[in-house]
Each structure stands twice: as structure tokens, then as C-alpha cells.
XYZ file of C-alpha atoms in Angstrom:
773
model
C 35.943 122.583 70.811
C 36.614 123.791 74.857
C 33.019 124.453 76.040
C 32.928 120.653 74.346
C 35.548 119.312 76.153
C 34.607 120.536 79.847
C 31.078 118.883 79.559
C 32.312 116.223 78.446
C 34.915 116.174 81.235
C 31.578 117.495 83.654
C 29.376 114.697 82.876
C 32.380 112.212 83.070
C 32.596 113.549 86.326
C 28.873 113.345 87.242
C 29.095 109.288 86.632
C 31.767 108.928 88.467
C 30.017 110.813 92.192
C 27.111 108.784 91.576
C 28.889 105.208 91.001
C 30.738 105.720 93.800
C 27.260 106.869 95.481
C 25.339 103.387 93.972
C 27.984 101.216 95.130
C 26.753 100.589 98.422
C 29.903 98.283 98.747
C 31.824 99.054 101.605
C 35.580 99.481 100.978
C 38.231 96.463 101.468
C 40.636 96.404 103.200
C 44.431 95.102 101.961
C 47.827 94.777 104.494
C 50.940 94.485 103.133
C 53.936 95.320 104.660
C 56.957 97.778 103.285
C 59.337 96.393 100.976
C 57.585 92.958 99.476
C 58.926 92.353 96.309
C 57.205 93.180 93.109
C 54.700 91.220 91.523
C 53.430 90.468 95.048
C 49.668 88.973 94.918
C 47.898 91.196 97.262
C 44.222 89.886 97.275
C 41.802 88.135 94.641
C 39.244 90.509 94.037
C 37.509 88.261 91.824
C 36.281 86.932 94.573
C 36.057 90.468 96.862
C 33.790 91.285 93.977
C 32.038 88.911 93.391
C 32.193 89.119 89.602
C 33.822 86.337 86.986
C 37.747 86.703 85.330
C 36.145 87.141 81.701
C 33.172 90.077 83.471
C 36.306 91.642 84.534
C 38.069 92.167 81.842
C 34.982 92.672 79.748
C 34.216 95.592 81.696
C 37.535 97.225 80.921
C 38.940 96.588 84.986
C 41.213 98.341 86.099
C 43.153 99.969 89.536
C 43.348 103.785 89.844
C 44.298 106.289 92.614
C 44.954 108.976 94.058
C 49.233 109.041 93.129
C 51.022 110.084 90.213
C 51.754 106.387 89.924
C 49.675 103.956 90.796
C 51.725 100.803 93.382
C 49.131 98.323 92.349
C 48.176 96.748 88.656
C 45.125 94.265 88.234
C 45.948 91.164 86.200
C 43.048 90.370 84.199
C 43.649 86.930 83.266
C 43.717 85.635 86.519
C 41.892 89.026 88.456
C 45.023 89.169 90.761
C 45.758 92.444 92.760
C 49.519 92.141 92.294
C 52.024 94.451 94.194
C 53.782 97.084 91.135
C 56.777 97.815 92.844
C 57.962 98.026 96.419
C 57.190 100.603 98.415
C 59.003 102.138 101.847
C 56.242 103.451 103.931
C 58.600 106.021 105.494
C 58.455 107.542 102.215
C 54.776 107.011 101.703
C 54.169 108.393 105.140
C 56.524 109.600 107.169
C 55.775 109.054 110.868
C 52.443 109.429 110.772
C 50.356 105.509 111.583
C 48.937 103.863 110.333
C 49.927 104.448 107.069
C 47.068 103.819 103.775
C 46.973 104.604 100.473
C 43.399 105.066 98.926
C 42.603 103.101 95.456
C 39.175 102.498 93.238
C 38.539 99.934 91.714
C 37.508 100.582 88.353
C 34.752 99.503 86.099
C 33.293 100.588 82.380
C 30.328 99.670 80.296
C 28.657 100.429 82.671
C 30.149 102.219 84.874
C 30.644 100.724 88.766
C 33.366 101.593 91.422
C 34.956 99.881 94.380
C 36.559 102.198 96.860
C 39.706 99.820 98.981
C 42.853 100.837 101.106
C 45.972 99.108 101.205
C 47.695 99.760 104.475
C 51.274 99.453 104.367
C 53.919 98.002 107.595
C 56.368 98.750 109.166
C 59.548 96.519 109.560
C 62.587 97.498 111.498
C 65.255 99.012 108.640
C 66.273 102.288 110.156
C 68.336 102.934 113.538
C 67.566 104.736 115.965
C 70.532 108.221 115.308
C 70.601 111.258 117.243
C 71.199 114.497 115.988
C 74.414 115.211 117.256
C 77.277 113.058 118.030
C 77.985 114.061 121.081
C 76.543 116.783 123.234
C 77.176 118.412 125.765
C 75.677 119.242 129.289
C 76.900 121.096 131.819
C 76.351 120.633 136.097
C 77.259 122.150 139.337
C 79.409 120.065 141.512
C 77.082 120.627 144.671
C 73.862 119.376 142.194
C 71.433 116.798 144.781
C 71.876 113.437 143.941
C 68.565 112.586 142.173
C 68.822 115.685 139.973
C 67.399 114.960 136.283
C 69.332 116.742 132.985
C 66.932 116.336 130.155
C 69.646 115.148 127.091
C 68.840 115.234 123.628
C 66.709 112.769 122.753
C 67.911 110.366 118.954
C 64.548 109.560 116.524
C 64.496 106.952 114.442
C 61.910 106.716 111.474
C 60.148 103.492 111.542
C 57.337 103.671 113.700
C 55.608 101.316 116.515
C 57.645 99.118 118.720
C 60.007 99.453 115.999
C 61.149 103.369 117.320
C 63.145 104.033 119.692
C 61.735 102.657 123.090
C 64.871 102.131 125.807
C 67.724 104.626 126.641
C 71.120 103.305 128.035
C 74.705 104.612 129.220
C 78.123 102.841 129.648
C 78.440 101.358 133.467
C 79.967 104.075 135.905
C 79.807 105.104 139.459
C 78.073 109.460 139.060
C 74.804 108.283 136.195
C 72.684 106.919 135.524
C 69.470 107.157 132.750
C 65.740 107.231 133.501
C 62.820 107.611 130.302
C 60.211 110.511 130.667
C 57.568 109.742 128.499
C 55.281 112.617 127.552
C 51.577 112.885 126.005
C 52.816 112.762 123.321
C 53.570 108.620 123.080
C 57.705 110.018 123.019
C 60.131 108.664 125.135
C 63.000 111.231 126.342
C 66.438 110.452 128.501
C 67.022 111.607 131.409
C 71.124 112.197 133.172
C 70.119 111.273 136.471
C 73.023 112.653 139.242
C 73.525 108.750 141.724
C 76.507 110.266 143.475
C 77.772 113.579 144.814
C 80.341 115.701 142.158
C 83.423 117.871 143.430
C 84.781 119.229 140.507
C 88.098 119.570 142.314
C 88.175 115.721 142.271
C 87.467 115.618 138.623
C 86.268 118.352 136.145
C 84.401 116.462 133.396
C 82.915 113.224 132.475
C 82.883 111.313 128.544
C 79.901 108.411 128.908
C 78.128 107.017 125.718
C 74.493 107.143 125.179
C 72.717 104.738 123.156
C 68.993 104.796 121.893
C 68.168 101.406 121.220
C 64.447 100.233 119.654
C 62.130 97.868 119.925
C 63.311 95.350 117.130
C 64.300 92.173 116.849
C 66.442 92.035 117.182
C 67.169 95.466 118.248
C 68.538 98.787 116.335
C 71.074 100.751 118.388
C 72.078 104.617 117.408
C 75.146 105.788 120.107
C 76.126 109.457 120.964
C 78.806 111.014 123.347
C 77.782 112.933 126.362
C 80.827 115.021 127.182
C 79.763 115.866 131.367
C 81.214 119.363 131.964
C 81.120 120.071 136.029
C 81.004 123.665 136.993
C 81.048 125.081 141.139
C 79.156 128.360 139.861
C 75.802 129.726 140.176
C 74.184 127.202 143.799
C 70.553 127.770 142.364
C 69.969 126.914 138.973
C 66.243 129.379 136.939
C 63.414 126.538 138.365
C 60.156 126.769 135.681
C 56.451 127.753 138.097
C 55.161 124.588 135.975
C 56.591 121.809 134.405
C 54.528 121.301 131.898
C 52.123 123.534 129.548
C 49.559 122.599 127.794
C 48.380 124.970 125.012
C 44.981 125.160 122.711
C 45.138 127.066 119.089
C 43.046 127.440 117.069
C 44.514 126.471 112.924
C 43.707 130.250 111.831
C 45.259 132.082 113.839
C 47.089 134.779 112.984
C 50.936 134.850 112.345
C 51.962 136.935 115.575
C 49.390 135.129 117.685
C 51.215 134.930 121.585
C 50.922 131.040 121.902
C 51.498 130.416 125.956
C 54.460 132.690 127.484
C 56.601 130.839 130.632
C 58.167 131.793 133.074
C 61.398 130.968 135.996
C 62.575 131.472 138.712
C 66.530 132.058 139.909
C 67.127 131.932 144.021
C 70.478 133.666 142.400
C 70.424 137.094 142.555
C 72.228 139.556 140.279
C 72.938 138.671 137.025
C 73.347 135.359 138.847
C 69.074 135.741 138.761
C 68.594 137.602 135.931
C 67.374 134.662 133.166
C 66.589 134.089 129.365
C 65.610 131.885 128.066
C 65.362 129.569 124.461
C 64.459 126.673 122.391
C 66.399 123.140 123.533
C 65.541 120.638 120.936
C 64.955 123.925 117.482
C 64.256 121.827 114.526
C 64.154 123.376 111.042
C 60.623 123.178 111.399
C 60.128 124.267 114.854
C 62.061 127.338 113.844
C 60.180 128.656 111.385
C 56.704 127.935 113.216
C 57.334 129.189 116.317
C 59.719 132.498 117.859
C 60.385 132.453 121.923
C 61.558 136.094 123.267
C 64.853 135.293 125.207
C 63.775 137.260 128.038
C 60.699 137.562 128.412
C 58.551 134.158 127.346
C 57.090 135.297 125.475
C 56.657 132.132 122.467
C 54.628 133.601 118.907
C 53.009 132.289 115.726
C 55.463 133.334 113.052
C 53.396 131.660 110.839
C 50.040 129.796 110.676
C 49.101 126.235 110.911
C 47.814 123.305 109.694
C 45.935 121.114 112.145
C 46.110 118.977 108.321
C 49.402 118.782 108.082
C 50.550 119.325 112.089
C 48.053 118.541 114.571
C 50.308 119.333 117.648
C 53.639 120.745 118.942
C 56.130 120.390 121.433
C 58.728 122.763 122.736
C 61.195 122.061 124.832
C 62.343 125.619 126.908
C 65.337 125.931 128.563
C 66.328 128.781 131.465
C 69.419 129.419 131.505
C 70.219 132.268 134.523
C 72.535 135.454 134.184
C 75.760 135.012 136.516
C 78.386 138.677 136.701
C 80.435 137.809 134.072
C 79.047 140.351 130.811
C 80.989 139.394 127.698
C 81.543 141.480 124.937
C 82.636 140.080 122.100
C 83.115 136.735 121.815
C 85.511 135.194 118.298
C 84.985 131.276 118.563
C 85.489 129.111 116.575
C 89.998 130.506 116.094
C 91.803 128.510 113.497
C 95.165 126.406 114.777
C 97.580 127.790 113.359
C 97.474 131.638 114.354
C 99.311 133.763 116.445
C 97.899 135.666 119.460
C 94.454 135.682 118.980
C 92.131 137.330 121.038
C 89.184 134.899 122.541
C 87.054 137.500 124.733
C 86.510 140.412 125.884
C 84.095 140.980 128.815
C 83.523 142.404 131.965
C 83.422 142.438 135.760
C 80.211 143.449 137.369
C 80.352 143.470 141.402
C 77.008 145.408 142.855
C 78.411 145.974 146.385
C 80.872 148.471 147.052
C 84.082 149.354 148.950
C 86.133 146.054 149.077
C 82.957 143.518 149.108
C 82.852 145.531 145.529
C 86.821 144.862 144.577
C 87.519 142.033 142.258
C 90.425 139.274 141.164
C 89.436 137.905 138.012
C 91.339 134.102 136.650
C 91.303 131.413 134.727
C 92.172 127.684 135.425
C 96.359 127.091 135.251
C 97.111 124.369 131.922
C 95.102 126.130 128.618
C 97.051 128.356 126.359
C 95.370 130.910 127.009
C 96.680 134.190 128.564
C 93.689 136.995 130.838
C 94.295 140.492 130.454
C 93.647 143.149 132.865
C 92.137 146.067 130.873
C 90.587 149.740 132.035
C 87.354 149.354 133.819
C 86.785 146.457 134.812
C 87.643 144.605 131.504
C 89.443 141.964 130.460
C 90.550 140.134 127.682
C 91.586 136.173 126.853
C 94.025 136.002 124.700
C 96.182 132.655 123.478
C 99.701 132.733 123.890
C 100.465 131.220 120.910
C 98.944 129.049 117.904
C 96.507 126.134 118.830
C 96.945 122.695 117.415
C 93.299 121.617 116.017
C 95.339 118.215 115.537
C 96.043 117.887 119.371
C 93.076 119.675 121.043
C 89.700 120.722 118.881
C 88.087 122.593 122.277
C 89.045 124.204 125.220
C 86.417 125.080 128.220
C 88.025 128.011 129.893
C 86.503 128.563 133.306
C 86.721 132.198 134.251
C 87.102 132.650 137.895
C 85.273 136.669 140.018
C 86.260 136.873 143.767
C 85.710 139.080 145.771
C 87.708 140.809 148.694
C 84.405 141.180 150.624
C 84.131 138.871 153.884
C 83.922 136.532 152.973
C 85.130 135.949 150.175
C 82.078 135.354 147.313
C 83.162 133.698 143.762
C 81.429 133.261 140.637
C 83.016 130.821 137.428
C 82.101 130.996 134.129
C 82.800 128.817 131.432
C 83.503 129.594 128.096
C 83.725 126.755 125.627
C 86.110 127.719 122.315
C 86.375 125.763 119.317
C 89.978 125.474 117.068
C 88.864 125.897 113.895
C 91.231 123.294 110.629
C 93.442 124.501 108.544
C 94.652 122.244 105.777
C 97.989 121.063 107.708
C 98.378 117.618 106.996
C 97.905 115.819 104.218
C 96.790 112.253 104.384
C 98.283 108.985 105.854
C 98.114 105.978 104.071
C 97.992 102.987 106.953
C 100.418 101.231 105.157
C 103.738 102.313 103.722
C 103.104 99.621 101.119
C 100.545 97.011 100.542
C 100.984 93.287 98.544
C 97.356 92.061 97.826
C 97.141 88.432 95.582
C 94.996 87.062 92.995
C 94.296 83.965 91.222
C 95.162 83.542 88.123
C 91.720 83.728 85.115
C 90.497 85.281 87.950
C 86.452 86.531 86.908
C 86.363 90.105 84.983
C 85.782 92.966 87.930
C 87.153 91.807 90.483
C 88.057 93.238 94.082
C 91.304 92.428 95.090
C 92.201 94.679 97.905
C 91.327 97.629 99.964
C 93.809 100.529 100.398
C 92.760 103.219 102.876
C 94.422 106.754 104.391
C 93.295 108.645 106.942
C 93.629 112.140 107.823
C 93.840 114.285 110.446
C 91.998 117.939 109.558
C 88.149 117.766 109.351
C 85.448 118.596 107.345
C 86.456 119.019 103.386
C 89.967 119.235 104.598
C 89.891 115.469 105.392
C 87.740 114.281 102.674
C 90.363 111.923 100.893
C 89.858 110.531 96.682
C 92.070 107.966 95.940
C 93.849 107.764 92.180
C 96.220 105.323 90.807
C 100.283 107.089 89.442
C 102.095 105.929 86.821
C 103.667 102.092 87.190
C 106.663 100.878 88.797
C 107.004 99.531 84.113
C 106.575 101.999 81.910
C 105.112 99.467 78.912
C 102.643 98.027 81.159
C 99.598 99.261 80.256
C 98.231 99.733 84.085
C 94.749 101.495 83.047
C 93.950 98.066 81.125
C 94.939 95.907 84.245
C 92.818 98.323 87.213
C 90.642 100.757 88.736
C 90.235 102.209 91.927
C 87.322 103.416 93.460
C 88.122 107.336 93.954
C 86.028 107.020 97.704
C 87.046 104.353 99.222
C 90.068 103.192 97.608
C 89.125 99.547 96.292
C 90.911 97.886 93.297
C 89.706 95.963 90.985
C 91.290 93.614 87.879
C 89.668 94.602 84.976
C 90.159 91.427 82.998
C 92.098 87.815 83.788
C 95.310 87.835 83.779
C 97.495 85.100 83.569
C 100.280 84.109 85.796
C 102.491 82.686 82.587
C 102.275 85.965 80.519
C 102.455 87.946 84.296
C 103.492 86.785 87.041
C 103.266 90.143 89.180
C 103.682 94.241 89.114
C 104.141 97.243 90.900
C 102.410 100.739 90.646
C 101.719 104.038 93.505
C 98.776 105.031 93.877
C 97.466 108.993 95.646
C 95.258 109.845 98.353
C 94.045 113.525 98.030
C 92.851 116.157 100.737
C 89.771 118.504 99.205
C 91.774 121.080 100.905
C 93.105 124.261 100.064
C 95.929 124.142 98.865
C 95.837 120.032 98.740
C 97.083 117.638 99.775
C 98.907 114.202 98.710
C 100.404 111.171 99.468
C 101.379 107.989 97.436
C 102.130 104.126 98.282
C 103.374 101.621 97.253
C 101.078 98.511 95.902
C 101.757 94.939 94.724
C 99.914 92.545 92.897
C 101.051 89.320 92.978
C 99.312 86.882 90.679
C 99.140 83.237 91.904
C 99.189 80.322 89.755
C 96.925 77.919 88.875
C 97.618 74.539 86.589
C 95.775 75.630 83.517
C 98.268 74.369 81.737
C 99.277 70.119 81.004
C 102.543 68.593 81.376
C 104.460 68.780 77.848
C 106.100 65.999 76.136
C 109.916 67.264 74.748
C 111.130 63.988 74.170
C 110.358 61.949 72.465
C 107.763 64.438 69.794
C 104.701 63.845 69.924
C 104.480 65.709 66.889
C 106.519 64.205 64.358
C 105.326 62.625 60.943
C 107.734 59.402 61.799
C 107.436 58.424 65.676
C 110.840 57.608 67.393
C 111.903 54.246 67.545
C 113.711 53.276 70.621
C 116.287 50.446 70.864
C 116.663 47.394 72.601
C 119.071 44.594 72.773
C 117.674 41.186 73.974
C 120.600 40.506 75.724
C 119.807 43.529 77.825
C 120.370 42.866 81.677
C 117.874 43.955 83.610
C 117.412 47.151 84.748
C 118.334 47.868 81.647
C 118.090 51.535 80.538
C 115.721 51.821 77.486
C 114.329 55.684 77.311
C 114.234 58.309 79.156
C 110.370 60.677 78.870
C 111.215 64.171 78.755
C 108.230 66.948 79.878
C 107.709 69.937 81.302
C 105.025 72.024 83.077
C 104.745 75.997 81.913
C 103.098 76.266 85.753
C 104.643 77.043 88.978
C 105.477 75.329 92.245
C 103.456 71.535 92.674
C 101.581 72.332 89.664
C 105.045 71.802 87.765
C 105.528 68.697 90.044
C 106.035 65.697 86.840
C 105.508 62.099 87.265
C 105.275 59.444 85.248
C 103.638 55.982 85.066
C 103.198 53.092 82.653
C 99.976 53.139 82.040
C 100.086 50.607 78.549
C 102.639 47.915 76.989
C 102.586 45.225 74.463
C 104.395 43.488 77.132
C 103.217 44.979 80.480
C 106.119 43.090 82.891
C 108.618 43.724 80.269
C 109.536 47.322 81.518
C 108.324 49.811 84.622
C 108.726 53.921 84.746
C 110.377 55.568 87.571
C 107.837 58.162 88.653
C 109.602 60.524 89.584
C 112.277 61.044 86.156
C 111.004 59.830 83.154
C 113.605 56.666 83.496
C 112.122 53.260 81.192
C 113.975 50.062 82.389
C 113.822 47.318 81.715
C 111.983 44.701 84.145
C 113.715 41.547 83.747
C 115.616 39.613 80.478
C 114.333 39.251 77.060
C 113.205 36.258 75.779
C 112.520 34.157 72.859
C 108.814 33.807 73.312
C 108.843 38.543 74.048
C 107.985 39.676 70.466
C 110.091 41.655 68.490
C 108.235 45.827 68.230
C 106.776 47.360 71.833
C 104.203 49.822 72.463
C 104.705 51.475 75.808
C 102.045 53.901 76.493
C 103.048 56.685 79.367
C 101.079 59.071 80.967
C 102.825 62.264 82.467
C 100.765 63.914 85.232
C 101.286 67.307 87.326
C 100.681 67.726 91.414
C 97.975 70.367 90.953
C 94.470 70.500 91.870
C 92.668 69.391 90.367
C 95.403 67.735 88.279
C 96.900 67.741 84.328
C 97.684 65.432 81.886
C 99.281 64.282 79.150
C 99.489 60.716 76.974
C 102.911 59.512 75.199
C 104.286 56.946 73.295
C 107.097 54.691 72.858
C 107.747 52.661 70.800
C 110.453 50.056 71.377
C 112.579 47.859 68.924
C 114.171 44.822 70.181
C 117.595 43.733 68.091
C 120.401 41.177 67.888
C 123.063 43.861 68.288
C 122.775 47.516 67.164
C 125.234 46.770 64.221
C 122.839 44.936 62.153
C 122.758 46.529 59.250
C 118.570 46.145 58.347
C 117.019 47.920 61.500
C 112.963 47.209 60.001
C 111.096 50.307 61.682
C 107.690 50.319 62.424
C 105.368 50.403 58.914
C 103.646 54.628 59.450
C 100.830 56.159 57.425
C 102.551 58.577 55.224
C 100.610 61.335 54.206
C 100.020 61.802 50.931
C 100.802 65.819 50.479
C 104.667 64.584 50.753
C 104.390 62.271 48.850
C 106.223 64.721 45.841
C 108.720 65.633 48.272
C 110.129 62.342 48.407
C 110.212 61.346 44.693
C 112.106 64.838 43.763
C 114.770 63.921 46.857
C 114.756 60.138 45.196
C 115.794 62.562 41.963
C 118.796 64.655 44.036
C 119.749 61.149 45.644
C 120.247 59.186 41.925
C 122.032 62.003 40.030
C 124.467 62.415 42.891
C 125.982 59.049 43.438
C 126.160 58.889 39.668
C 128.179 62.101 39.233
C 130.581 60.868 41.671
C 130.837 56.646 40.422
C 131.483 58.886 37.607
C 134.399 61.073 39.166
C 135.503 58.800 40.976
C 136.023 56.308 37.710
C 137.947 58.820 35.853
C 140.494 59.294 39.329
C 141.175 55.117 38.574
C 141.705 55.458 34.484
C 144.718 58.714 35.430
C 146.098 56.508 37.739
C 146.466 53.668 36.010
C 147.254 55.104 32.696
C 150.642 57.417 34.784
C 150.910 54.003 36.586
C 150.821 51.995 33.698
C 153.661 54.716 31.516
C 156.268 54.705 34.550
C 156.339 51.134 34.444
C 157.718 50.751 30.615
C 160.110 53.011 31.172
C 161.748 51.182 34.082
C 161.834 48.359 32.013
C 163.569 50.199 28.854
C 165.959 50.910 31.649
C 165.561 54.830 31.950
C 165.958 55.299 35.452
C 168.727 53.327 36.894
C 168.596 53.144 41.331
C 171.874 53.541 42.553
C 172.863 52.711 45.869
C 173.274 54.783 48.218
C 171.348 57.618 49.243
C 167.387 55.761 49.074
C 167.055 52.459 49.856
C 163.927 51.726 47.672
C 161.883 53.672 45.522
C 159.492 55.145 47.763
C 159.967 57.299 50.384
C 157.703 58.158 53.582
C 157.437 61.605 54.743
C 155.339 61.309 57.584
C 153.105 63.325 59.727
C 155.359 63.664 62.663
C 155.833 67.040 60.996
C 153.972 70.369 60.271
C 152.116 68.002 57.502
C 149.005 66.583 58.681
C 148.584 63.343 56.034
C 151.459 60.674 54.953
C 152.380 61.449 52.058
C 154.592 59.802 49.176
C 157.532 60.448 46.693
C 159.027 58.797 44.046
C 162.943 59.397 43.101
C 164.185 58.759 39.638
C 168.318 59.168 39.463
C 169.943 58.679 36.504
C 173.459 57.843 35.902
C 174.539 60.787 33.950
C 173.202 63.589 35.773
C 175.298 65.535 38.006
C 172.638 65.884 40.887
C 169.570 64.431 42.243
C 165.633 64.849 40.362
C 163.361 64.453 43.377
C 160.004 64.049 40.990
C 156.084 64.536 43.042
C 153.577 62.404 41.775
C 150.504 62.630 43.759
C 150.209 62.488 48.260
C 149.048 58.942 48.569
C 146.941 57.646 52.296
C 149.037 55.121 53.398
C 149.757 53.237 56.222
C 152.070 51.765 55.377
C 155.901 52.410 56.648
C 158.777 51.082 55.799
C 160.401 50.756 59.069
C 164.077 50.554 58.075
C 163.867 53.406 55.395
C 161.634 56.114 57.426
C 164.712 58.656 57.642
C 163.957 61.531 56.075
C 166.127 63.760 54.499
C 168.153 66.644 57.012
C 165.810 70.369 56.041
C 169.085 71.562 53.224
C 169.199 68.793 51.273
C 164.730 68.542 51.233
C 164.816 71.886 50.535
C 167.211 72.075 47.574
C 164.972 68.914 45.861
C 161.565 70.470 45.499
C 163.840 73.066 43.526
C 164.118 71.423 40.825
């Protein structure tokens, strides 16, 4: 089967080639700007190919390309060529201009191929970027005015006019920037000296270099220029020619010499010894070329490919030696380290006698010491622990002076970097943060950002943020708040309710990536702001009762008479809870008024005979929110002649059939209770009547006589002036032959009439003895 498949592929390939050759159709060229939205129509193939829509569909037209995924598609229903996805010119073509991608329109039945190409235009979507945020430039103090110093260029992924077009620096009195155009079209910035330098007056400068592209509006990128003024080596190396142009075949073997550069230095000795190095050293340059630092020879270290890169530009720097030879250099120096050796070097002077004797020193004001050793060797050591957060870099100028006449001096600068250790915890910009969010917020709402800084550098300064526990242990913080670990943004995960939760507090942590890591905490307060999401609620009169509440109004009420007061509350706060009252409807519109701020309902005039006895008032209770919310309440007012009327007709209400069964049962209970009470009262009356009749009969028969003396009447009132809480009446019967009085207790009787002439009570002793019988 495999030979057959190969044969089929070969036949198909032959037909494809024949179709291309036989088409005889000049390639169509289409254009689109990068970042154009997908679905954009680029062309009408029906018009361009001269074919109908039905013919395109019948012949199975399709778009094919050399790319793995086609950026275009053909709509067979309309014959339109449509962009399948957004295109990124820099991703497709890099720095190549123009950016062209090729594709074919393939027709089957019969086979036919049409060639086409799509050019992708550039938009200004990238800013210039310098390879380093800071570049150092060393300038001799006796450099003549007009001397130019090459600066590092900025890179812009855009092409054409959108690439870097200009450079400028901040205003100063010593330098300006000029642009040097190379043969490859690139622009190189040069720092030009406008005024003589004096290291003793100002030893360093710091300027900002800005790169601008040609877009509209232009994009920019910046880098800091740190200029160090040196007063050593009066003569700098000079190349024999400023520009070397070399041609080399692409099939040249590895190790082939490309060119040899040469520079001379008018100084003598080590100051005249020139070494070479690549100035702009990209990764691709390092893999392709090597430069002999002593001879200046440039050689290949891999084969070249003209189709990939047709040309290279190498910037070579020539540096002289000087009279100071460094044997060892420790750089950078870890901060907080004790006394550390930075460099070991020796001094060489080719003169003899006093002219060959030298004195070595460093400048004041730096935490370093120069210690002499043997055979003109010196050690540069730190005075103590360095703190990178105070100063991260030191430029140590070593001055060597001989004892000849005149004395000659040379200087060499060593740049010492201080490396970081994780000795600083992140510090929040605020000890506490207060964030406000309105209730009923949308989920995942960004409510604020916390921020912390770390004085360390690198990973020791990389901060991550996290949530800690809430102040309230019962608060489920993880269901309320989330935090972006990278930038400290806080989000509300769900809608908050002011009436349920008016605010909460929690702690956040900022942790660096050092080893061991350090962290700090800050307090975050979230204050929930009230929205007017609750309508007023009427407490009185109750609106959900089965029977409405009826207020009574005397017919003789004066104007201003207080009929009733509407009581309402609002769960919101502030102005959202400020309530006002308004009378909407009334049976007699001019009879009643409502006070807006307290809900009191008053009469406005005297009632007349023509006024109806029943009134219905509709009141509106409204809050002061934005927008306001409201509730309505209905009042029933009944006009009466006086509050002592035995019958006050109430307004009829519609009864709920579900309550009829309960009402009947209540009626039965009332009837039963009334019957039992009546029977009990009747029994008591009968009993009292029988006793009274019996006592009257005994008196009429003479069984008892009332002697004159102790008790004028048969009733004695014991008033409630003593310890008894009620008045009691007692009947006293005295017999003629009795040696002692009889005091009979009948019953307590509520009495409101007392004989004032005979109201004296017996003394406690006699009263007690009588009771004892």
C-alpha cells in the first residue's frame, strides 16, 4: 500500500505544479494592518478571479498556505476572503520589512491554483526599550569640547517610521545628543561635550536619555546616563578608520578571519597598551563572532546564512591599559559583610630612581582602605560592613604619583557593586487602609489596592500579598474578600448588605521571596456604604391585621385636634432613613392634615352636620434616598358624638372564610362561661336570702335582745383603716343570761356606708377575746 500512496502523492504534486505553471495568473497582492479584528473582509475573490459564487463552491475552492495554520479563510457563500484571526506583524516577520505572507487559492474539479500574497502593515504598538536601565560613561576631564561618546541604542520591535527616530537628553550645560546614521539605516545616539569638564568641581553627572519613535503620537523609552569624570590617561586610543566594511562569503568555514581592527594610543607604557572588546554584544553576536582582545582580529565561530541575516554590524571599543595592573577583583561585595578584600593590584613605573618610586592613594569619603603589601602590591579592603540600601555602587579612584620632577600621576577607577541580602522586610505604604464599598455591589468588584515596598533588590524585593485572619473570628473572610497576590488588589467576592454587615476588619500580609523570607502586616477596614434599598415600614397602624384600626374623632373636636399618629421606621441609615409623611387621598380633603416630619394627623376645621361619619385617609410615607422609596398606609376615622356611646358602628370588613370555624367555637365558649357565672350568682343569692330569713325569724321570736351599752346597732363596721384591705360587717347577738358576749362572724360585705356615730372599734384586747370564742 505504501508505494501506491507515494505514487498518488507524486501524481498530485505533478498536477499541482502543472496547475501553477498553467495558471498564468499574476499574483494578487492584498494588504492588511496588524491587529485588524478577525472576520474582516479583505477581498472579493469572485471579482478578482472572474468566477461566480456557485462555481467557486462547485469547484471546492479553498485557501492554502505554507503556514501550519492559515490566517485566511474563504466564505463559499459570498466569495469573500476573510481574515481568520488577528495578526501580529512582529510575531510573523520580526524586523523584516516588508512583512509578506504567501498563500494560494486552490480550485478542484478541474485543478487550478492562483498565487497571492498578503502584506501586513505595522502599527505603532511597541515602545522603544534600552538594553539597560542605566549606562555608565567615563569621560576624561581634559576631553576637548565637541568630543562625541557613543551611547547604547534603544530597540523598537516596530519598523519603518514607527521605529526609533530620535534621541534627546535632559537640559544641562555640558552635553547634548547627536544622531549618527549608519549604512544599515539605524540611528545611533552620541553624547557630545559642549563645555570643558573639571573633575575637582563636579566629578559625576546623571542625565536621562529618551528614545522617541516616529508614531503618532510617538512612544518613548528612557535610560539613565551616569557620567564619571576621570583625570587619567590624557590620550584615548584612536582607530585607524572609523568604519570598516567587510564582505565575506556565507560558506566561509568556522575560524575564518573577518577583519582586523587597529587603534593607537599616544600614551606610553601600559597607558598605551590597547585592548579590544565588543561594545554592543547581543546573544546572536556572541554566537557568531569572536574578537581577540589584544590583536583586534575578528573571526567566525559558526557558519553564516545569507537568507537569514544578510549583514551584521559590530561595534568595537578600544581601551588602553594604564600603569595599574589588577591581579584579583572581588565584585560584587555582599552587604553586611565584615572587612573584605575587594582588589589586589600592583603598580609599575618603567622609570628608575626617584622617577620610578610611586605613592598610591584613593579619594576620601568612601568606606574603603588602601593597604600596601610587598613588591609594589596593594590591597583594597572595606572599612566595615556595607549597606546596599544606603549605597549600591562605589567608584574607587586609585591615584598613583611618582616622585620625579615634575611629578606624574595616573589614575584608575574601580567600580564596586554591593550585592543584596534579604535584610529588609516589606513595608506597607500605610499602617492601615480604609476602603469603602456600596452595598448590593456586583461580585468580583475591585474595592481597593494595598501596596508595600522592599528596600532590597531582585527576588529579595519580590513581594506577594495574602489575606490573614479577620478581626471577628466568626466572619468567613474567604467568602467575602480575595486578593491578587502579585499587585495587592482587593476584590469583593459577593454582594454586601449594609443592614446585615456594616463593616469588617482583617489583616493582610506582604512577604518577600528571600531566604529566609520576611513579611509584614497591615490592617484593612472595609466600610459598607448604605444604599436606599429598603422602603419605609409602618409600625402603627398595622396594615396586616384582619380588621383595620379605626380612630375615633369627637364631633365637637376643635381645629388642630390630634386624631392619631402614624409611626414608621426605615432599615436604611442617614438620609435614606429620613421619613416624611404626606396625605394623598381623603374622604373630606379639607378636613385633615398630616405633619410632614412626625406623621401626626390633625383636624383643620370644625366638623359640621354635613360631614360624613366615616372617613378614609390614604397617607404616603417616603424616605429621603436617591431615588426615594415609599410605603402607603390607610387610616379609618369614625366621627362620634362622645366617647361614652354604647355602640360604635365599625366599618364593615370582609371576613376571611378560613376564620369562621374559629369564631363559632369562641362564641360557644362565651355562652358556656356566661351560663356558669349566672348559675353561680343565683346560688349565692339564694343562700344569702335563706340565711337572712332565718335570722329575721329568730329575732321576732325574742331569742335575742339588744342591751343598751356596748353596741347601739346590730352592725359594726370595721373599716379598712387598719391592716384589713376591705370593710367588713359583723352581726353581734347578745343573750340576757349569758355571762359573756357572743360575736358571730357571718360574711364580709363590701359596704360604702358606715354609721359615723357608732363607728368606734373595740380595743385590740376585747376584739381578740371575742374572736377567740
